[in-house]
Every structure is written in C-alpha cells, then in structure tokens.
PDB file of C-alpha atoms in Angstrom:
ATOM      1  CA  UNK H  63      91.789  68.767  76.218  1.00 40.00           C
ATOM      2  CA  UNK H  64      93.021  71.650  74.100  1.00 52.00           C
ATOM      3  CA  UNK H  65      96.667  72.658  74.189  1.00 56.00           C
ATOM      4  CA  UNK H  66      97.363  75.694  76.375  1.00 69.00           C
ATOM      5  CA  UNK H  67      99.659  78.228  74.752  1.00 86.00           C
ATOM      6  CA  UNK H  68     101.317  80.525  77.326  1.00 88.00           C
ATOM      7  CA  UNK H  69     101.788  83.302  74.745  1.00 90.00           C
ATOM      8  CA  UNK H  70      98.043  83.319  74.025  1.00 92.00           C
ATOM      9  CA  UNK H  71      97.249  83.352  77.721  1.00 94.00           C
ATOM     10  CA  UNK H  72      99.599  86.323  78.186  1.00 94.00           C
ATOM     11  CA  UNK H  73      97.896  88.146  75.285  1.00 95.00           C
ATOM     12  CA  UNK H  74      94.534  87.511  76.929  1.00 96.00           C
ATOM     13  CA  UNK H  75      95.840  88.922  80.217  1.00 97.00           C
ATOM     14  CA  UNK H  76      97.220  91.991  78.457  1.00 97.00           C
ATOM     15  CA  UNK H  77      93.913  92.477  76.641  1.00 97.00           C
ATOM     16  CA  UNK H  78      92.064  92.350  79.963  1.00 97.00           C
ATOM     17  CA  UNK H  79      94.432  94.924  81.468  1.00 97.00           C
ATOM     18  CA  UNK H  80      94.121  97.179  78.413  1.00 97.00           C
ATOM     19  CA  UNK H  81      90.323  97.062  78.365  1.00 96.00           C
ATOM     20  CA  UNK H  82      90.039  97.731  82.103  1.00 95.00           C
ATOM     21  CA  UNK H  83      92.527 100.590  81.802  1.00 94.00           C
ATOM     22  CA  UNK H  84      90.822 102.171  78.771  1.00 94.00           C
ATOM     23  CA  UNK H  85      87.137 101.355  79.276  1.00 94.00           C
ATOM     24  CA  UNK H  86      86.659 100.087  82.830  1.00 92.00           C
ATOM     25  CA  UNK H  87      85.988  96.719  84.380  1.00 92.00           C
ATOM     26  CA  UNK H  88      82.311  96.659  83.404  1.00 89.00           C
ATOM     27  CA  UNK H  89      83.244  96.773  79.703  1.00 86.00           C
ATOM     28  CA  UNK H  90      84.919  93.372  79.777  1.00 92.00           C
ATOM     29  CA  UNK H  91      83.493  90.575  77.676  1.00 91.00           C
ATOM     30  CA  UNK H  92      85.156  87.439  76.359  1.00 91.00           C
ATOM     31  CA  UNK H  93      84.390  88.600  72.817  1.00 92.00           C
ATOM     32  CA  UNK H  94      86.085  91.953  73.337  1.00 94.00           C
ATOM     33  CA  UNK H  95      89.029  90.288  75.081  1.00 95.00           C
ATOM     34  CA  UNK H  96      89.433  87.729  72.277  1.00 94.00           C
ATOM     35  CA  UNK H  97      89.316  90.441  69.618  1.00 95.00           C
ATOM     36  CA  UNK H  98      91.963  92.564  71.335  1.00 95.00           C
ATOM     37  CA  UNK H  99      94.140  89.511  72.080  1.00 95.00           C
ATOM     38  CA  UNK H 100      93.778  88.408  68.440  1.00 94.00           C
ATOM     39  CA  UNK H 101      92.516  84.951  69.373  1.00 93.00           C
ATOM     40  CA  UNK H 102      89.289  83.133  68.533  1.00 92.00           C
ATOM     41  CA  UNK H 103      86.273  83.876  70.702  1.00 89.00           C
ATOM     42  CA  UNK H 104      86.487  80.431  72.321  1.00 89.00           C
ATOM     43  CA  UNK H 105      90.165  80.673  73.240  1.00 90.00           C
ATOM     44  CA  UNK H 106      89.681  82.376  76.638  1.00 92.00           C
ATOM     45  CA  UNK H 107      87.584  79.359  77.672  1.00 90.00           C
ATOM     46  CA  UNK H 108      90.659  77.151  77.234  1.00 90.00           C
ATOM     47  CA  UNK H 109      92.284  79.022  80.112  1.00 93.00           C
ATOM     48  CA  UNK H 110      89.309  80.091  82.233  1.00 93.00           C
ATOM     49  CA  UNK H 111      85.934  78.501  82.869  1.00 94.00           C
ATOM     50  CA  UNK H 112      84.153  81.887  83.051  1.00 94.00           C
ATOM     51  CA  UNK H 113      84.677  85.595  83.609  1.00 94.00           C
ATOM     52  CA  UNK H 114      84.872  85.228  87.402  1.00 95.00           C
ATOM     53  CA  UNK H 115      87.542  82.551  87.080  1.00 97.00           C
ATOM     54  CA  UNK H 116      89.523  84.736  84.668  1.00 96.00           C
ATOM     55  CA  UNK H 117      89.309  87.892  86.811  1.00 97.00           C
ATOM     56  CA  UNK H 118      90.096  85.926  89.973  1.00 97.00           C
ATOM     57  CA  UNK H 119      93.202  84.306  88.496  1.00 97.00           C
ATOM     58  CA  UNK H 120      94.534  87.529  87.026  1.00 97.00           C
ATOM     59  CA  UNK H 121      93.802  89.364  90.298  1.00 97.00           C
ATOM     60  CA  UNK H 122      95.802  86.820  92.315  1.00 97.00           C
ATOM     61  CA  UNK H 123      98.742  87.055  89.901  1.00 97.00           C
ATOM     62  CA  UNK H 124      98.728  90.858  90.149  1.00 97.00           C
ATOM     63  CA  UNK H 125      98.457  90.758  93.956  1.00 96.00           C
ATOM     64  CA  UNK H 126     101.515  88.453  93.980  1.00 97.00           C
ATOM     65  CA  UNK H 127     103.357  90.920  91.751  1.00 97.00           C
ATOM     66  CA  UNK H 128     102.401  93.920  93.895  1.00 96.00           C
ATOM     67  CA  UNK H 129     103.054  92.268  97.271  1.00 96.00           C
ATOM     68  CA  UNK H 130     106.259  90.443  96.327  1.00 96.00           C
ATOM     69  CA  UNK H 131     109.173  91.563  98.489  1.00 96.00           C
ATOM     70  CA  UNK H 132     107.057  93.541 100.967  1.00 96.00           C
ATOM     71  CA  UNK H 133     107.893  91.398 103.999  1.00 96.00           C
ATOM     72  CA  UNK H 134     111.628  91.674 103.348  1.00 96.00           C
ATOM     73  CA  UNK H 135     111.491  95.454 102.956  1.00 95.00           C
ATOM     74  CA  UNK H 136     109.689  95.986 106.238  1.00 96.00           C
ATOM     75  CA  UNK H 137     111.970  93.521 108.051  1.00 95.00           C
ATOM     76  CA  UNK H 138     115.018  95.568 107.084  1.00 94.00           C
ATOM     77  CA  UNK H 139     114.107  98.614 109.188  1.00 95.00           C
ATOM     78  CA  UNK H 140     113.624  98.823 112.924  1.00 94.00           C
ATOM     79  CA  UNK H 141     110.992 101.378 113.942  1.00 96.00           C
ATOM     80  CA  UNK H 142     107.316 100.863 113.220  1.00 97.00           C
ATOM     81  CA  UNK H 143     107.129 104.272 111.547  1.00 96.00           C
ATOM     82  CA  UNK H 144     109.985 103.306 109.221  1.00 97.00           C
ATOM     83  CA  UNK H 145     108.270  99.997 108.492  1.00 98.00           C
ATOM     84  CA  UNK H 146     105.074 101.865 107.552  1.00 98.00           C
ATOM     85  CA  UNK H 147     107.123 104.151 105.310  1.00 98.00           C
ATOM     86  CA  UNK H 148     108.799 101.193 103.576  1.00 97.00           C
ATOM     87  CA  UNK H 149     105.464  99.426 103.104  1.00 97.00           C
ATOM     88  CA  UNK H 150     103.815 102.414 101.437  1.00 98.00           C
ATOM     89  CA  UNK H 151     106.946 103.125  99.401  1.00 97.00           C
ATOM     90  CA  UNK H 152     106.986  99.488  98.229  1.00 97.00           C
ATOM     91  CA  UNK H 153     103.448  99.753  96.882  1.00 96.00           C
ATOM     92  CA  UNK H 154     104.027 103.242  95.449  1.00 96.00           C
ATOM     93  CA  UNK H 155     106.996 101.934  93.461  1.00 96.00           C
ATOM     94  CA  UNK H 156     104.875  99.092  92.106  1.00 96.00           C
ATOM     95  CA  UNK H 157     101.919 101.404  91.383  1.00 95.00           C
ATOM     96  CA  UNK H 158     104.267 103.465  89.224  1.00 95.00           C
ATOM     97  CA  UNK H 159     105.978 100.486  87.627  1.00 95.00           C
ATOM     98  CA  UNK H 160     102.757  98.608  86.806  1.00 96.00           C
ATOM     99  CA  UNK H 161     100.043 101.186  86.010  1.00 95.00           C
ATOM    100  CA  UNK H 162      97.644  98.853  84.190  1.00 96.00           C
ATOM    101  CA  UNK H 163      97.994  96.230  86.879  1.00 97.00           C
ATOM    102  CA  UNK H 164      97.367  98.901  89.547  1.00 95.00           C
ATOM    103  CA  UNK H 165      94.207 100.012  87.778  1.00 94.00           C
ATOM    104  CA  UNK H 166      93.001  96.425  87.416  1.00 96.00           C
ATOM    105  CA  UNK H 167      93.699  95.594  91.069  1.00 94.00           C
ATOM    106  CA  UNK H 168      91.883  98.660  92.380  1.00 91.00           C
ATOM    107  CA  UNK H 169      88.990  98.111  89.975  1.00 93.00           C
ATOM    108  CA  UNK H 170      88.481  94.630  91.377  1.00 92.00           C
ATOM    109  CA  UNK H 171      88.926  95.736  94.964  1.00 86.00           C
ATOM    110  CA  UNK H 172      86.133  98.242  94.327  1.00 88.00           C
ATOM    111  CA  UNK H 173      84.022  95.527  92.625  1.00 91.00           C
ATOM    112  CA  UNK H 174      84.992  92.552  94.775  1.00 89.00           C
ATOM    113  CA  UNK H 175      81.849  90.615  93.812  1.00 94.00           C
ATOM    114  CA  UNK H 176      83.442  90.052  90.378  1.00 95.00           C
ATOM    115  CA  UNK H 177      86.062  87.697  91.813  1.00 96.00           C
ATOM    116  CA  UNK H 178      85.746  84.499  93.814  1.00 96.00           C
ATOM    117  CA  UNK H 179      85.814  84.364  97.589  1.00 96.00           C
ATOM    118  CA  UNK H 180      88.965  82.235  97.392  1.00 97.00           C
ATOM    119  CA  UNK H 181      90.712  84.918  95.286  1.00 96.00           C
ATOM    120  CA  UNK H 182      89.722  87.601  97.810  1.00 95.00           C
ATOM    121  CA  UNK H 183      90.999  85.409 100.663  1.00 96.00           C
ATOM    122  CA  UNK H 184      94.292  84.765  98.876  1.00 96.00           C
ATOM    123  CA  UNK H 185      94.646  88.485  98.196  1.00 94.00           C
ATOM    124  CA  UNK H 186      94.221  89.160 101.913  1.00 93.00           C
ATOM    125  CA  UNK H 187      96.751  86.444 102.737  1.00 96.00           C
ATOM    126  CA  UNK H 188      99.281  88.033 100.383  1.00 96.00           C
ATOM    127  CA  UNK H 189      98.771  91.350 102.204  1.00 95.00           C
ATOM    128  CA  UNK H 190      99.346  89.704 105.601  1.00 96.00           C
ATOM    129  CA  UNK H 191     102.724  91.411 106.227  1.00 97.00           C
ATOM    130  CA  UNK H 192     100.989  94.786 105.909  1.00 97.00           C
ATOM    131  CA  UNK H 193      98.111  93.837 108.203  1.00 96.00           C
ATOM    132  CA  UNK H 194     100.560  92.330 110.702  1.00 97.00           C
ATOM    133  CA  UNK H 195     102.398  95.660 110.678  1.00 97.00           C
ATOM    134  CA  UNK H 196      99.135  97.483 111.374  1.00 97.00           C
ATOM    135  CA  UNK H 197      98.539  95.119 114.321  1.00 97.00           C
ATOM    136  CA  UNK H 198     101.970  95.928 115.747  1.00 97.00           C
ATOM    137  CA  UNK H 199     101.359  99.670 115.372  1.00 97.00           C
ATOM    138  CA  UNK H 200      97.967  99.320 117.055  1.00 97.00           C
ATOM    139  CA  UNK H 201      99.486  97.280 119.916  1.00 97.00           C
ATOM    140  CA  UNK H 202     102.153  99.950 120.357  1.00 96.00           C
ATOM    141  CA  UNK H 203      99.348 102.521 120.593  1.00 97.00           C
ATOM    142  CA  UNK H 204     101.139 104.892 118.215  1.00 97.00           C
ATOM    143  CA  UNK H 205      98.259 105.446 115.796  1.00 97.00           C
ATOM    144  CA  UNK H 206      95.443 107.967 116.018  1.00 97.00           C
ATOM    145  CA  UNK H 207      93.000 105.241 114.972  1.00 97.00           C
ATOM    146  CA  UNK H 208      92.767 101.491 115.302  1.00 96.00           C
ATOM    147  CA  UNK H 209      90.466 101.133 112.284  1.00 97.00           C
ATOM    148  CA  UNK H 210      92.356  99.321 109.538  1.00 96.00           C
ATOM    149  CA  UNK H 211      90.160 100.811 106.809  1.00 95.00           C
ATOM    150  CA  UNK H 212      91.046 104.340 107.918  1.00 96.00           C
ATOM    151  CA  UNK H 213      94.731 103.431 108.251  1.00 97.00           C
ATOM    152  CA  UNK H 214      94.691 102.083 104.678  1.00 95.00           C
ATOM    153  CA  UNK H 215      92.962 105.159 103.309  1.00 95.00           C
ATOM    154  CA  UNK H 216      95.265 107.607 105.081  1.00 96.00           C
ATOM    155  CA  UNK H 217      98.399 105.750 104.003  1.00 97.00           C
ATOM    156  CA  UNK H 218      97.551 104.762 100.447  1.00 95.00           C
ATOM    157  CA  UNK H 219      94.907 107.088  98.995  1.00 95.00           C
ATOM    158  CA  UNK H 220      97.197 110.152  98.747  1.00 97.00           C
ATOM    159  CA  UNK H 221      99.961 108.164  97.019  1.00 96.00           C
ATOM    160  CA  UNK H 222      97.519 106.382  94.731  1.00 94.00           C
ATOM    161  CA  UNK H 223      95.905 109.681  93.731  1.00 94.00           C
ATOM    162  CA  UNK H 224      99.275 111.391  93.208  1.00 96.00           C
ATOM    163  CA  UNK H 225     100.523 108.628  90.899  1.00 95.00           C
ATOM    164  CA  UNK H 226      97.243 108.369  88.978  1.00 92.00           C
ATOM    165  CA  UNK H 227      97.163 112.144  88.511  1.00 93.00           C
ATOM    166  CA  UNK H 228     100.809 112.374  87.481  1.00 93.00           C
ATOM    167  CA  UNK H 229     102.368 109.026  86.427  1.00 91.00           C
ATOM    168  CA  UNK H 230     105.778 110.689  86.013  1.00 94.00           C
ATOM    169  CA  UNK H 231     105.838 112.148  89.526  1.00 96.00           C
ATOM    170  CA  UNK H 232     109.295 112.040  91.088  1.00 96.00           C
ATOM    171  CA  UNK H 233     110.237 109.536  93.754  1.00 96.00           C
ATOM    172  CA  UNK H 234     111.112 112.444  96.018  1.00 97.00           C
ATOM    173  CA  UNK H 235     107.593 113.857  95.735  1.00 97.00           C
ATOM    174  CA  UNK H 236     106.098 110.418  96.408  1.00 97.00           C
ATOM    175  CA  UNK H 237     108.267 110.001  99.493  1.00 97.00           C
ATOM    176  CA  UNK H 238     107.256 113.450 100.716  1.00 98.00           C
ATOM    177  CA  UNK H 239     103.578 112.491 100.427  1.00 97.00           C
ATOM    178  CA  UNK H 240     104.271 109.194 102.224  1.00 98.00           C
ATOM    179  CA  UNK H 241     105.830 111.090 105.136  1.00 97.00           C
ATOM    180  CA  UNK H 242     102.774 113.375 105.331  1.00 97.00           C
ATOM    181  CA  UNK H 243     100.464 110.349 105.218  1.00 97.00           C
ATOM    182  CA  UNK H 244     102.312 108.596 108.015  1.00 97.00           C
ATOM    183  CA  UNK H 245     102.414 111.776 110.093  1.00 96.00           C
ATOM    184  CA  UNK H 246      98.653 112.083 109.675  1.00 95.00           C
ATOM    185  CA  UNK H 247      98.010 108.780 111.492  1.00 96.00           C
ATOM    186  CA  UNK H 248     100.841 108.757 114.061  1.00 96.00           C
ATOM    187  CA  UNK H 249      99.968 110.199 117.474  1.00 94.00           C
ATOM    188  CA  UNK H 250     101.881 113.278 118.547  1.00 84.00           C
ATOM    189  CA  UNK H 251     104.651 112.360 120.948  1.00 64.00           C
TER     190      UNK H 251
END
C-alpha cells in the first residue's frame, strides 16, 4: 500500500474546491485535479477509489465544517423564532467564512447523484439539529407552511444569494435579511 501524505491529500481537496469554484462541478477530472494539486495523475487514487468516493468524502468533511456548533447555538436561545435566527445566522457566517466550501456543498446538493447514498445520509444526519428545529416549529404551529423544502428555501435562499452576490456584505445586512426571511414563514400573531 502506498504511503498517504496528508499535505498531498489537502492539496487535492483544495484543487477540487478551486476547480468547482472556477469551472463548476462537471469540469472535475482526476487529471485536472492532479495537475492543479501538482501531484502525479495516479496520486488521487491513493486517497480515493473513484470520483464518487472523492466527492463523497470531501462533501462529508465540508458538511461537518458547516454544521459544527449548530446544535449548541440553537440550544442557547429560548424561543423557536430565535432558534431559527441563530440557525440561519450560523450557516450565513460559515457561508461567508468558507466560500469555496459553500460553492462545493451547494453544487453537490444540486447534483446529489455525484455522491454516494451513505454520504447523502450522513449529510442529513449532520443537519439533524436543523430538521429537529423545523419539527418543533411545525408542532408549535407557528409556520405558514409545514413543507421542509419551502422552509429551507425561504430561510436560506435569500442569505445564500446575498452572500454570493456580495461576499463582503456586512453582518448587519445579513442579519436584516435573516429577520425578513424568518418573518416570511412565521404566522402572524
């Protein structure tokens, strides 16, 4: 078995993120990745058995990065509306902090057939605190819809678009958009 060099693996990961960010997910090839990572064309196969394995592993690592700390942030506030705010703010902060990772994650979520079923399942498991929060909000009957897909779109699409359109947007502007997003799905009281 060939020796696995963590620095080379990290260069491969960065090459994947760069290519997806600059050219899109469909432009990925092991040859292009190897060239950008400055490794031999066979080196990616030391770390991954194929493209699906590579994308799946990187996706899970990025989901861990993006979801890390979410449960604690939503535990630290009391109302469901505040928990929703903290959840969206958590992801918005990470979307800003990790732009290439954000682009990669969304590219794979839009092309989920490129990753393994186990990677998709683990990604969903990592997002469990968010989906549990949605369940609580639905049980409390405070939302205008009970459809998780619509809840996700209304909460995250505006923030995602704002950050993609203006990566240097202020935290205050992001928080303002989060408030509008939450208000758009909360029933009038």
